[in-house]
PDB file of C-alpha atoms and ligand atoms in Angstrom:
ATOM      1  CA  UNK A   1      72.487  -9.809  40.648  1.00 94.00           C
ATOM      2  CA  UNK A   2      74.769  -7.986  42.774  1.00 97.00           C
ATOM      3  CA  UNK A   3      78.631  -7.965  41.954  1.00 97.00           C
ATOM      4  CA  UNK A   4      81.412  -8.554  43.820  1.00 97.00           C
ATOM      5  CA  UNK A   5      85.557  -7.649  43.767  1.00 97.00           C
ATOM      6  CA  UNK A   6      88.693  -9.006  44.943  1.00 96.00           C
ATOM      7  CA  UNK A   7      91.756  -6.938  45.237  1.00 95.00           C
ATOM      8  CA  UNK A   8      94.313  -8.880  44.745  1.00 95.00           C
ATOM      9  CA  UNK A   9      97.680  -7.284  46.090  1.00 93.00           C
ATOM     10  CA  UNK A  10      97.280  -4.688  44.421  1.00 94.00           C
ATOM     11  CA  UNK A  11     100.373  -1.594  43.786  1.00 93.00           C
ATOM     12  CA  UNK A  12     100.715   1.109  42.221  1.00 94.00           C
ATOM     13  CA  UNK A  13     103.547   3.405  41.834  1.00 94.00           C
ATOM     14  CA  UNK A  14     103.814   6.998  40.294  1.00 92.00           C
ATOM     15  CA  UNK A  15     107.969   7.653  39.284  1.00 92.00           C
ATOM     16  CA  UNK A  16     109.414   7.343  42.400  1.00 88.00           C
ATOM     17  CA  UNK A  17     106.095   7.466  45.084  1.00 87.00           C
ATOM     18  CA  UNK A  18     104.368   4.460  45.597  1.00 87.00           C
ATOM     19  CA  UNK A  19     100.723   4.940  45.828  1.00 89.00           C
ATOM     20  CA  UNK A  20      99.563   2.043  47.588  1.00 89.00           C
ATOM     21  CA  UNK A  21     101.386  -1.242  48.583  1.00 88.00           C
ATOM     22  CA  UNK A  22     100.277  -5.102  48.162  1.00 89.00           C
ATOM     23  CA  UNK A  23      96.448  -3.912  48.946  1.00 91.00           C
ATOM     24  CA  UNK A  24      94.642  -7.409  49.256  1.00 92.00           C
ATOM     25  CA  UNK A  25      90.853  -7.388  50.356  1.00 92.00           C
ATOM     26  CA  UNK A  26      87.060  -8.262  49.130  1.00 93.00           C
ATOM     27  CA  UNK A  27      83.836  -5.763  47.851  1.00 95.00           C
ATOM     28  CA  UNK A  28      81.350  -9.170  48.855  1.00 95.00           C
ATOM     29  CA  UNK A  29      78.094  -9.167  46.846  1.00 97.00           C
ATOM     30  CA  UNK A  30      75.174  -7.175  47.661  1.00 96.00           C
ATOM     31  CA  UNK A  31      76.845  -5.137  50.592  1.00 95.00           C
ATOM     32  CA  UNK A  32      78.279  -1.821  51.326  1.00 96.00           C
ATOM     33  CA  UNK A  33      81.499  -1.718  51.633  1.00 96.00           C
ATOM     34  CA  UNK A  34      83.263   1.928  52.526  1.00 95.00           C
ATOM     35  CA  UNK A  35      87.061   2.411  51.995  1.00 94.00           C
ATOM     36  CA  UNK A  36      88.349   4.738  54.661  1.00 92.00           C
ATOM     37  CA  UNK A  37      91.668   6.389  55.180  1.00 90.00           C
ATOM     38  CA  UNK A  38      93.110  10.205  55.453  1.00 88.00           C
ATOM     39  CA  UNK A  39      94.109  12.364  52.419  1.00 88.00           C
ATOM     40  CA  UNK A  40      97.299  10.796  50.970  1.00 87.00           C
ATOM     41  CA  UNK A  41      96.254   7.336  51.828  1.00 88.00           C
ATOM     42  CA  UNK A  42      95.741   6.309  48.025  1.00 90.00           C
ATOM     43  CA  UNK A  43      92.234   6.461  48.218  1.00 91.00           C
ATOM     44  CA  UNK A  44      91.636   7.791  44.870  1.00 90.00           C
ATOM     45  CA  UNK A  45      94.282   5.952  43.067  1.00 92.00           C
ATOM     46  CA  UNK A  46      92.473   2.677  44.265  1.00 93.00           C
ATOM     47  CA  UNK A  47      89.154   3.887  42.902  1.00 93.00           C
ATOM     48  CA  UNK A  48      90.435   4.297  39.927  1.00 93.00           C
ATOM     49  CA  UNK A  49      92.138   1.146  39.261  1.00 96.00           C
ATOM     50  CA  UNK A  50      89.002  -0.958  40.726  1.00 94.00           C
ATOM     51  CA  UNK A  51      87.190   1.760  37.794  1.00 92.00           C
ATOM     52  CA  UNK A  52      89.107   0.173  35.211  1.00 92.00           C
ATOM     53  CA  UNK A  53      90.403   3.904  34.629  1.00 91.00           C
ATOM     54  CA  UNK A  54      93.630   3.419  35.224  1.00 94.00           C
ATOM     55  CA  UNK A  55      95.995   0.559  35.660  1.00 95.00           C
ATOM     56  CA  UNK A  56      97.834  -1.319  38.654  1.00 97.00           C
ATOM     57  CA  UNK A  57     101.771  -1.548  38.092  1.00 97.00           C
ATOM     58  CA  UNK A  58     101.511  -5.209  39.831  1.00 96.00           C
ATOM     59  CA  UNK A  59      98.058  -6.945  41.277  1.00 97.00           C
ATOM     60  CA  UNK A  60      95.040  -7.308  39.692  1.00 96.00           C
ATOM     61  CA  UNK A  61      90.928  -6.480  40.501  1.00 97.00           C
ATOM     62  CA  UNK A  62      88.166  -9.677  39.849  1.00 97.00           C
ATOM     63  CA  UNK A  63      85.029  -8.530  39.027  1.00 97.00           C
ATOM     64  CA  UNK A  64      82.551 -11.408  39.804  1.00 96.00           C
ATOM     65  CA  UNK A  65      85.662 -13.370  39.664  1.00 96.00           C
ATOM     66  CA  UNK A  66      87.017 -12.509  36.456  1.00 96.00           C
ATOM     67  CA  UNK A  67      89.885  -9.687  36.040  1.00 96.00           C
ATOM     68  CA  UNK A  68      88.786  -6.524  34.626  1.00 95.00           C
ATOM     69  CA  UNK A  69      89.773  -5.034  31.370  1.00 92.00           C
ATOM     70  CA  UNK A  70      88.523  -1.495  31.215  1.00 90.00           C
ATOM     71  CA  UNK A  71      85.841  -0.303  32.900  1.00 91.00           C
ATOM     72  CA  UNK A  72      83.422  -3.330  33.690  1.00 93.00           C
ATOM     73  CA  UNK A  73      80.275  -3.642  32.219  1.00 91.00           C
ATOM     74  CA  UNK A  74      77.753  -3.304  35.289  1.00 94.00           C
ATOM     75  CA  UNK A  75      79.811  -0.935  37.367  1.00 96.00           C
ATOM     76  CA  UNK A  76      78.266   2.767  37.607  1.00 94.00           C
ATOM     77  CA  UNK A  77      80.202   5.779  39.285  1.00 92.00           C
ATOM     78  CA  UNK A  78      79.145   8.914  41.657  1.00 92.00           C
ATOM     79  CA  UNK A  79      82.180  11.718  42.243  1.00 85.00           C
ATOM     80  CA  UNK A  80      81.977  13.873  44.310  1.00 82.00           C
ATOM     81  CA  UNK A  81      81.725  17.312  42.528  1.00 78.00           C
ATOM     82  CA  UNK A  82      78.206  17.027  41.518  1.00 73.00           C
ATOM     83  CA  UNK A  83      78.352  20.882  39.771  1.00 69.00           C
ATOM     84  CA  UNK A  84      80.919  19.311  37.300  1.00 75.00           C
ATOM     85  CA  UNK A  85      79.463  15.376  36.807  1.00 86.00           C
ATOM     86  CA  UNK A  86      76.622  17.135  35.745  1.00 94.00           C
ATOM     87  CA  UNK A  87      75.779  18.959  32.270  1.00 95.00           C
ATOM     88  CA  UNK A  88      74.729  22.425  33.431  1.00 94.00           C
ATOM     89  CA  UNK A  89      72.510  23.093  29.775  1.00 95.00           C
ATOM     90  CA  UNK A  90      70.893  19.546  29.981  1.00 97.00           C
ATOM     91  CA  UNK A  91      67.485  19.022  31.906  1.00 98.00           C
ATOM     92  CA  UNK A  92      67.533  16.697  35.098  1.00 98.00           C
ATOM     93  CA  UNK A  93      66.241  13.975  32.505  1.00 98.00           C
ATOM     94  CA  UNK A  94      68.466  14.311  29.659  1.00 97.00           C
ATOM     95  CA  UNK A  95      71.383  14.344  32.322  1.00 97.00           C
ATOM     96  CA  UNK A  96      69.700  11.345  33.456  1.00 97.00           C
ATOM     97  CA  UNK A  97      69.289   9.489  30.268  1.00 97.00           C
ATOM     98  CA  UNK A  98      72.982  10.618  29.530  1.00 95.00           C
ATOM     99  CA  UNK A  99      74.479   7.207  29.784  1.00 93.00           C
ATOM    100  CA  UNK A 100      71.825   5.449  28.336  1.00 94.00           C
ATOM    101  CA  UNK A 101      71.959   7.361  24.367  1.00 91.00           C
ATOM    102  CA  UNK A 102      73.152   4.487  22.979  1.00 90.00           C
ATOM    103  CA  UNK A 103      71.498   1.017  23.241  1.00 88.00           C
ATOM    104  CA  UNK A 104      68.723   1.594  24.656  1.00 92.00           C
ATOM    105  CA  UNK A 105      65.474   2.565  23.273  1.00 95.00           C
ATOM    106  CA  UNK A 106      63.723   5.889  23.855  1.00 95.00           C
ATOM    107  CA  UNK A 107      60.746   4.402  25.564  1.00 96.00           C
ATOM    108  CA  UNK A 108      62.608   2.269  27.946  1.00 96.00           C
ATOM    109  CA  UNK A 109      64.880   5.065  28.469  1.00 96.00           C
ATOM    110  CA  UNK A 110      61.967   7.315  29.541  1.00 97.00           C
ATOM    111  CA  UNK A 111      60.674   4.354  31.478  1.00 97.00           C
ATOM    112  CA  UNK A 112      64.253   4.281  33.684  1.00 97.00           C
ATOM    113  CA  UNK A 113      64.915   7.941  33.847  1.00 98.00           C
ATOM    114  CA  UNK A 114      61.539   8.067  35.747  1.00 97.00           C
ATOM    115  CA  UNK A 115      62.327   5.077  37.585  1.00 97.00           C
ATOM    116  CA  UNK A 116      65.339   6.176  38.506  1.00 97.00           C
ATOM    117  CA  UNK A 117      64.121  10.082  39.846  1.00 98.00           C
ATOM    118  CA  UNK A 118      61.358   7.878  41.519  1.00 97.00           C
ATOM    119  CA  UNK A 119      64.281   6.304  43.510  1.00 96.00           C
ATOM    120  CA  UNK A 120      66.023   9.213  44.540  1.00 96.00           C
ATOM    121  CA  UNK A 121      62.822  11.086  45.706  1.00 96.00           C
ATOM    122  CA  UNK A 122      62.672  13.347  42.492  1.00 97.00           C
ATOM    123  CA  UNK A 123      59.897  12.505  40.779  1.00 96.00           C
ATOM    124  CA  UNK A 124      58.334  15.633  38.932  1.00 97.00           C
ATOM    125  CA  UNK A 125      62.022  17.603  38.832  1.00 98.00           C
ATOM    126  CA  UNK A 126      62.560  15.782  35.003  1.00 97.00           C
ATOM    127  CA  UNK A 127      62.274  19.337  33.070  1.00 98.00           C
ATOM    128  CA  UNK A 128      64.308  21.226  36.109  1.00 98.00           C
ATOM    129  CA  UNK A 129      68.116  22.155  34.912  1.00 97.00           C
ATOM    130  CA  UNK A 130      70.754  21.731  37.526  1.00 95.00           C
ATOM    131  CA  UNK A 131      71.336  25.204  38.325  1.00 94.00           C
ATOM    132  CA  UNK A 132      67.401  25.493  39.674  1.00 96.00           C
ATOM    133  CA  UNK A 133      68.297  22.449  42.353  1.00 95.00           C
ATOM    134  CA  UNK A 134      70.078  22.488  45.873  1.00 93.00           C
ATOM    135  CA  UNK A 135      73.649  20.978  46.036  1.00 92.00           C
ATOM    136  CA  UNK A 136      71.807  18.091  47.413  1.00 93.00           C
ATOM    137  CA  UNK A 137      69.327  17.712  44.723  1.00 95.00           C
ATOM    138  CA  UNK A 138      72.086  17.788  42.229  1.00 95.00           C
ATOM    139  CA  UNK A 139      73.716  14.731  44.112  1.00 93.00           C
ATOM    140  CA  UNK A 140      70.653  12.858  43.970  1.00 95.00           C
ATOM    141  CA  UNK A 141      70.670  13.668  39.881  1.00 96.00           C
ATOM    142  CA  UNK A 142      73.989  12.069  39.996  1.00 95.00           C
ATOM    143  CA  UNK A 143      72.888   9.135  41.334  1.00 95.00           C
ATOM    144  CA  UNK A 144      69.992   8.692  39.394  1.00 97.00           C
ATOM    145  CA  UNK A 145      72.126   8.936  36.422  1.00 96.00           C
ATOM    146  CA  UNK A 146      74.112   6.124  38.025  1.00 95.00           C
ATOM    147  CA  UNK A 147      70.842   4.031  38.767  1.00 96.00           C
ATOM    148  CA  UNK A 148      69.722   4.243  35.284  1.00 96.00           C
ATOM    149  CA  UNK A 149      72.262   1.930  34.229  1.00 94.00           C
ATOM    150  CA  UNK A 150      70.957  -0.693  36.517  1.00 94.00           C
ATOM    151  CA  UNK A 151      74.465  -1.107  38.107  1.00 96.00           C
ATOM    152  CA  UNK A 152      75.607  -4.184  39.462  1.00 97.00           C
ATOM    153  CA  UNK A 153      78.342  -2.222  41.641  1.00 97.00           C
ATOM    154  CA  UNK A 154      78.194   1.611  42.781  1.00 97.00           C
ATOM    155  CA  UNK A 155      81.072   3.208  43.366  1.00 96.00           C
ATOM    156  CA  UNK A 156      80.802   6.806  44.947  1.00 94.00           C
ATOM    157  CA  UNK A 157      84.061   8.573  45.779  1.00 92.00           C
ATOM    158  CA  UNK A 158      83.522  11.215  48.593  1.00 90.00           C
ATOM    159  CA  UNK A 159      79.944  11.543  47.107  1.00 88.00           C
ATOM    160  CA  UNK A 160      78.773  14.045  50.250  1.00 88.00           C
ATOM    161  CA  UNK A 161      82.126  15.868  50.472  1.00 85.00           C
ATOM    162  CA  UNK A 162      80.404  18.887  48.954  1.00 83.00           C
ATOM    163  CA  UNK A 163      76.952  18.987  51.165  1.00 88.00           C
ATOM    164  CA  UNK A 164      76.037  20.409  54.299  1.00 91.00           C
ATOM    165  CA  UNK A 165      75.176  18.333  57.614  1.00 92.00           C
ATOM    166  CA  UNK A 166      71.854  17.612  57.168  1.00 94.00           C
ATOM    167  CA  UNK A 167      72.042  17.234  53.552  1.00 93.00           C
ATOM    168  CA  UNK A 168      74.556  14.671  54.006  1.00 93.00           C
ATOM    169  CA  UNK A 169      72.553  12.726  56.657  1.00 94.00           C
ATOM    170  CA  UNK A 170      69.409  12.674  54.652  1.00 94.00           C
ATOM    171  CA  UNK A 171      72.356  11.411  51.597  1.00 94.00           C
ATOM    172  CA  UNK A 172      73.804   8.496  53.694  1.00 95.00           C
ATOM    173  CA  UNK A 173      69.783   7.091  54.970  1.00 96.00           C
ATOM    174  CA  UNK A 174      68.844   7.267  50.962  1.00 95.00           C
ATOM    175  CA  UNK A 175      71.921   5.278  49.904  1.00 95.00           C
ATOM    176  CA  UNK A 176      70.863   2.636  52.367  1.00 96.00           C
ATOM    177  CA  UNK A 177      68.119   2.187  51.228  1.00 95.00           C
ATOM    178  CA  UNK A 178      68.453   2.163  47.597  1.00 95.00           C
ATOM    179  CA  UNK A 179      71.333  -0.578  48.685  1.00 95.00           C
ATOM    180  CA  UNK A 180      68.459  -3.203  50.188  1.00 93.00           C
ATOM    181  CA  UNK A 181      65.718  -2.291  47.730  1.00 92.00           C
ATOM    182  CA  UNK A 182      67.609  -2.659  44.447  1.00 93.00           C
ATOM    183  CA  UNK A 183      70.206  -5.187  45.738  1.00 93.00           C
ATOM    184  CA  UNK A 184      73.536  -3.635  44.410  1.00 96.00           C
ATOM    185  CA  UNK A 185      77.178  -3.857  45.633  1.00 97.00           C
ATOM    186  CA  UNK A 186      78.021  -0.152  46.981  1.00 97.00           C
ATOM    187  CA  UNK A 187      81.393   0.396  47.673  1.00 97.00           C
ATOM    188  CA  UNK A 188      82.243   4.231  49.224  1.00 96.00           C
ATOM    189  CA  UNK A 189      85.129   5.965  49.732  1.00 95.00           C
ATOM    190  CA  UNK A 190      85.397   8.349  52.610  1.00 93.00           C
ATOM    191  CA  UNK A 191      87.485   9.971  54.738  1.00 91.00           C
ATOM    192  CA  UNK A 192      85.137  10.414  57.361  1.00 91.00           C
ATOM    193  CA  UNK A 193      85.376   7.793  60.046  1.00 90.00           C
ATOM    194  CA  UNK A 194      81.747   8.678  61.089  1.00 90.00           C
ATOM    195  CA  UNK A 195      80.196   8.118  57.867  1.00 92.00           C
ATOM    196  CA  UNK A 196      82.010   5.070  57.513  1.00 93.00           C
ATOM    197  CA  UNK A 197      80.784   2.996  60.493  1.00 91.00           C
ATOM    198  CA  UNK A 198      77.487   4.163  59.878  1.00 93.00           C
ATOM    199  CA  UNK A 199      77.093   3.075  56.210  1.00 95.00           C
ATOM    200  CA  UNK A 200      79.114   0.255  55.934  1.00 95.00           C
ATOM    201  CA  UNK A 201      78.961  -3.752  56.279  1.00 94.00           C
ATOM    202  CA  UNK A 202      82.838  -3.693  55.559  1.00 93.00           C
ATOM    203  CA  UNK A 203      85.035  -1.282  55.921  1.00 93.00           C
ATOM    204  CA  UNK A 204      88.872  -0.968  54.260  1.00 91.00           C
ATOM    205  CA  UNK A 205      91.243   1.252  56.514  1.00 89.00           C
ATOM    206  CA  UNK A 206      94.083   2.388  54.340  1.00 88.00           C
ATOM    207  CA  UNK A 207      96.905   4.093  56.487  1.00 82.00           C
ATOM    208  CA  UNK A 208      98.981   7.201  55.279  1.00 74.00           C
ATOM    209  CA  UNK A 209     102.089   6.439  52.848  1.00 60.00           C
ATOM    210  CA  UNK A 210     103.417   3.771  52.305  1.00 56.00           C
ATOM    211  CA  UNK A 211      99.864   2.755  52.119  1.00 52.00           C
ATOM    212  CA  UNK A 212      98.907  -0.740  52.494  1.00 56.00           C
ATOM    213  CA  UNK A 213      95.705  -2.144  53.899  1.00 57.00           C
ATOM    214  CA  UNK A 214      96.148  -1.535  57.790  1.00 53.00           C
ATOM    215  CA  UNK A 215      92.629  -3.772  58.823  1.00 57.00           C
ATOM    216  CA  UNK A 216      89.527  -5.039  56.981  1.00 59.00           C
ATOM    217  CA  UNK A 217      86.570  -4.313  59.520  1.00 61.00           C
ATOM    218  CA  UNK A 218      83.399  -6.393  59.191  1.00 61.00           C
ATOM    219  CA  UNK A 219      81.121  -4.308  60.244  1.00 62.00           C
ATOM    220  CA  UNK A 220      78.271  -6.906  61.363  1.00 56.00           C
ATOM    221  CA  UNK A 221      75.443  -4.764  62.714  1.00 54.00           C
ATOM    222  CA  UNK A 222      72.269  -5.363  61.340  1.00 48.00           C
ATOM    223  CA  UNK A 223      70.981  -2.268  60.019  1.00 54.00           C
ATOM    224  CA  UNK A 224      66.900  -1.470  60.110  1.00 49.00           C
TER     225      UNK A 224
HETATM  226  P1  ADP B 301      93.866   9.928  48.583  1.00 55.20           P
HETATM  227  O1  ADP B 301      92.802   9.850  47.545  1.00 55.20           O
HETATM  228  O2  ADP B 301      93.699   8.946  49.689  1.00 55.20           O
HETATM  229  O3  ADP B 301      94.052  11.326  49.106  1.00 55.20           O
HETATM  230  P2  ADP B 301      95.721   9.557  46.365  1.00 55.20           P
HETATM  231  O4  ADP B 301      95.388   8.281  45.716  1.00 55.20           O
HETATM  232  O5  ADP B 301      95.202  10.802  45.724  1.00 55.20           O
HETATM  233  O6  ADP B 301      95.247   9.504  47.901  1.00 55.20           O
HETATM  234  O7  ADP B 301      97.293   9.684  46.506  1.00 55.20           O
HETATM  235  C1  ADP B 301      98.134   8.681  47.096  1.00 55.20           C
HETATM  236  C2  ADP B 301      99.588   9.053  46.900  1.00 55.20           C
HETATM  237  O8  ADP B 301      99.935   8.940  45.513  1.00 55.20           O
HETATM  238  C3  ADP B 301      99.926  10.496  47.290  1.00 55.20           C
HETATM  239  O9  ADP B 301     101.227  10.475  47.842  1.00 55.20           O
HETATM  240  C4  ADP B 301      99.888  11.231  45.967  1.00 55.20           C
HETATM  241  O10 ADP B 301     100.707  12.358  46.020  1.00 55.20           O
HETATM  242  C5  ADP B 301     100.384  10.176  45.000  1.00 55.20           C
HETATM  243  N1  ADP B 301      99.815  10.337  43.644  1.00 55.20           N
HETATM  244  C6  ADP B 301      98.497  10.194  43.318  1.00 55.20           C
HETATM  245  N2  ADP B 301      98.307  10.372  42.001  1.00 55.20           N
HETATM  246  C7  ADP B 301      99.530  10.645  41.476  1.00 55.20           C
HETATM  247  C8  ADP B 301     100.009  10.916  40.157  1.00 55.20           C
HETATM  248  N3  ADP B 301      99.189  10.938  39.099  1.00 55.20           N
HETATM  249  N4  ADP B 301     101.340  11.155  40.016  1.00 55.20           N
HETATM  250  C9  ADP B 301     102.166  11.117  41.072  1.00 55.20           C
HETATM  251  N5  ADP B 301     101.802  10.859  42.331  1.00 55.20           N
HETATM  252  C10 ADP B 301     100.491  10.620  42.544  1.00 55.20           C
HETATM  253  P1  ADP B 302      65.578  -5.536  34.019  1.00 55.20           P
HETATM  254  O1  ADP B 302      66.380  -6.230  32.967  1.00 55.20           O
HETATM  255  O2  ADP B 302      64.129  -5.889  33.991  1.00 55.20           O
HETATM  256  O3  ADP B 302      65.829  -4.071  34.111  1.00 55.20           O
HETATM  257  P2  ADP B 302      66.872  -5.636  36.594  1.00 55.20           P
HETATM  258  O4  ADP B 302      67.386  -6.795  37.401  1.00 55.20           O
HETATM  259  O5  ADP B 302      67.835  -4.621  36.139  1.00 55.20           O
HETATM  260  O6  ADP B 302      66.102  -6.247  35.360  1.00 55.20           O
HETATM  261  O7  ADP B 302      65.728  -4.920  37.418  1.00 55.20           O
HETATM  262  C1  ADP B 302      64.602  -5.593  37.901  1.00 55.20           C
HETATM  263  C2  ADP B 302      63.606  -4.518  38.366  1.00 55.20           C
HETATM  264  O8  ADP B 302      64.125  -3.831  39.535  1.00 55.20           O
HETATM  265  C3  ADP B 302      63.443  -3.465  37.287  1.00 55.20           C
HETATM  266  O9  ADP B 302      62.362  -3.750  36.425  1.00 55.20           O
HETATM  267  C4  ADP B 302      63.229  -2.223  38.079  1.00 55.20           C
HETATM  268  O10 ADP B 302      61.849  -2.009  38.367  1.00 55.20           O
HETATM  269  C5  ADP B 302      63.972  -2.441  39.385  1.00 55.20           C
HETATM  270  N1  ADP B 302      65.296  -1.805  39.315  1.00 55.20           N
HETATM  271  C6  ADP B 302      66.477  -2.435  39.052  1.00 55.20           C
HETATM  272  N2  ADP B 302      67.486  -1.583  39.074  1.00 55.20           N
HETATM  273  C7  ADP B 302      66.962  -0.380  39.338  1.00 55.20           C
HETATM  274  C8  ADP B 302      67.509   0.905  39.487  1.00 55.20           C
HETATM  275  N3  ADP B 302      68.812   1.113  39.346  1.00 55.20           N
HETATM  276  N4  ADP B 302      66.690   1.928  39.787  1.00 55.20           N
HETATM  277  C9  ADP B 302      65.392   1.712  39.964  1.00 55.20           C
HETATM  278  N5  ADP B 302      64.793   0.507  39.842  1.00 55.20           N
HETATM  279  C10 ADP B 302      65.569  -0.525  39.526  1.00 55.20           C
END
């Protein structure tokens, strides 16, 4: 089933620059949810404390209603450099299978890495390396790696920052609908206005230093 979050006033401050301020607001279950705000806004540091990568100095993240410790089981990441997130001497399926090497048996690995590839539209590119795909293709490896977890929550930060146009567009329609066919939590952060209204259900403005949570938006529009 789908996970949710609650951000619960949530601060963080580096020496003498604090980060972001008393940030209070809700990921619901099975939606998309797209954090939006300009460079500086804290962005990042938020992803990363909802991660379980790094701590909050005061406030604390639920996951399904219980406060993380670490990264939580369930949750799977995209970032948005695709040429690093990805091993450059590892096949599109080993790259794939990455996160699954442990704990999970090599048939019903196989079975998800082509699963997964099926998902993102790239079945038959399994024995393809990295460098012999488009900057888009490469994206979608990324988030077939993420898929192969079976995530409860996907958390992409920026993931199209480093496509073209049309590449992004085509990005942004298959993220919608892996959303409604597997039935995760996405949560996006962006600092594109555009792409936020069109992808999201909810979407969390952060405002420039001191950064607090200006508005929640709930979206509402049904999507096709
Ligand atoms: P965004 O991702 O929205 O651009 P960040 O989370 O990267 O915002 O940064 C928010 C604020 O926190 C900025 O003023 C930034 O300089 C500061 N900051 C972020 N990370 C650190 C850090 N590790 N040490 C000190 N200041 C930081
Ligand atoms: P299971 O324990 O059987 O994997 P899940 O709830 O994770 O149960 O998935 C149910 C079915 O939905 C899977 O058998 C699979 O076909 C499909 N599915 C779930 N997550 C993904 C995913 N991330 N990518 C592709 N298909 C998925």
């Amino acid at each position: 089933a789908p996970a949710s979050l609650e951000l619960e006033a949530i601060s963080k401050v580096y020496g003498v620059t604090r980060a972001i301020d008393e940030i209070n607001a809700q990921v619901p279950a099975g939606e998309v949810t797209v954090i939006v705000g300009p460079s500086g806004a804290g962005k990042t540091t938020l992803l990363r404390i909802i991660s379980g990568l790094d701590t909050p100095t005061t406030g604390r993240v639920l996951f399904d209603g219980s406060p993380i410790k670490g990264v939580p089981d369930g949750l799977a990441m995209v970032f948005q450099d695709y040429s690093r997130s990805l091993f450059p001497w590892m096949r599109v399926e080993d790259n794939v299978a990455f996160p699954l090497r442990r704990g999970v048996e090599k048939a019903e690995r196989r079975r998800r890495v082509l699963e997964a590839l099926q998902a993102v539209g790239l079945e038959g590119k399994e024995r393809l390396y990295p460098w012999q795909m488009s900057g888009g293709m490469q994206q979608r490896v990324a988030i077939a790696r993420a898929l192969a977890c079976h995530p409860r929550l996907l958390v992409m930060d920026e993931p199209y920052a480093s496509v073209d146009a049309q590449t992004r567009a085509e990005l942004e329609d298959l993220l919608l609908e892996i959303q409604t066919r597997l039935n995760v939590t996405v949560l996006v952060v962006t600092h594109d206005i555009d792409e936020s209204v069109y992808l999201a259900d909810n979407i969390i403005v952060m405002s420039k230093a001191p950064s607090t949570v200006q508005e929640v938006i709930r979206v509402g529009l049904a999507r096709p």
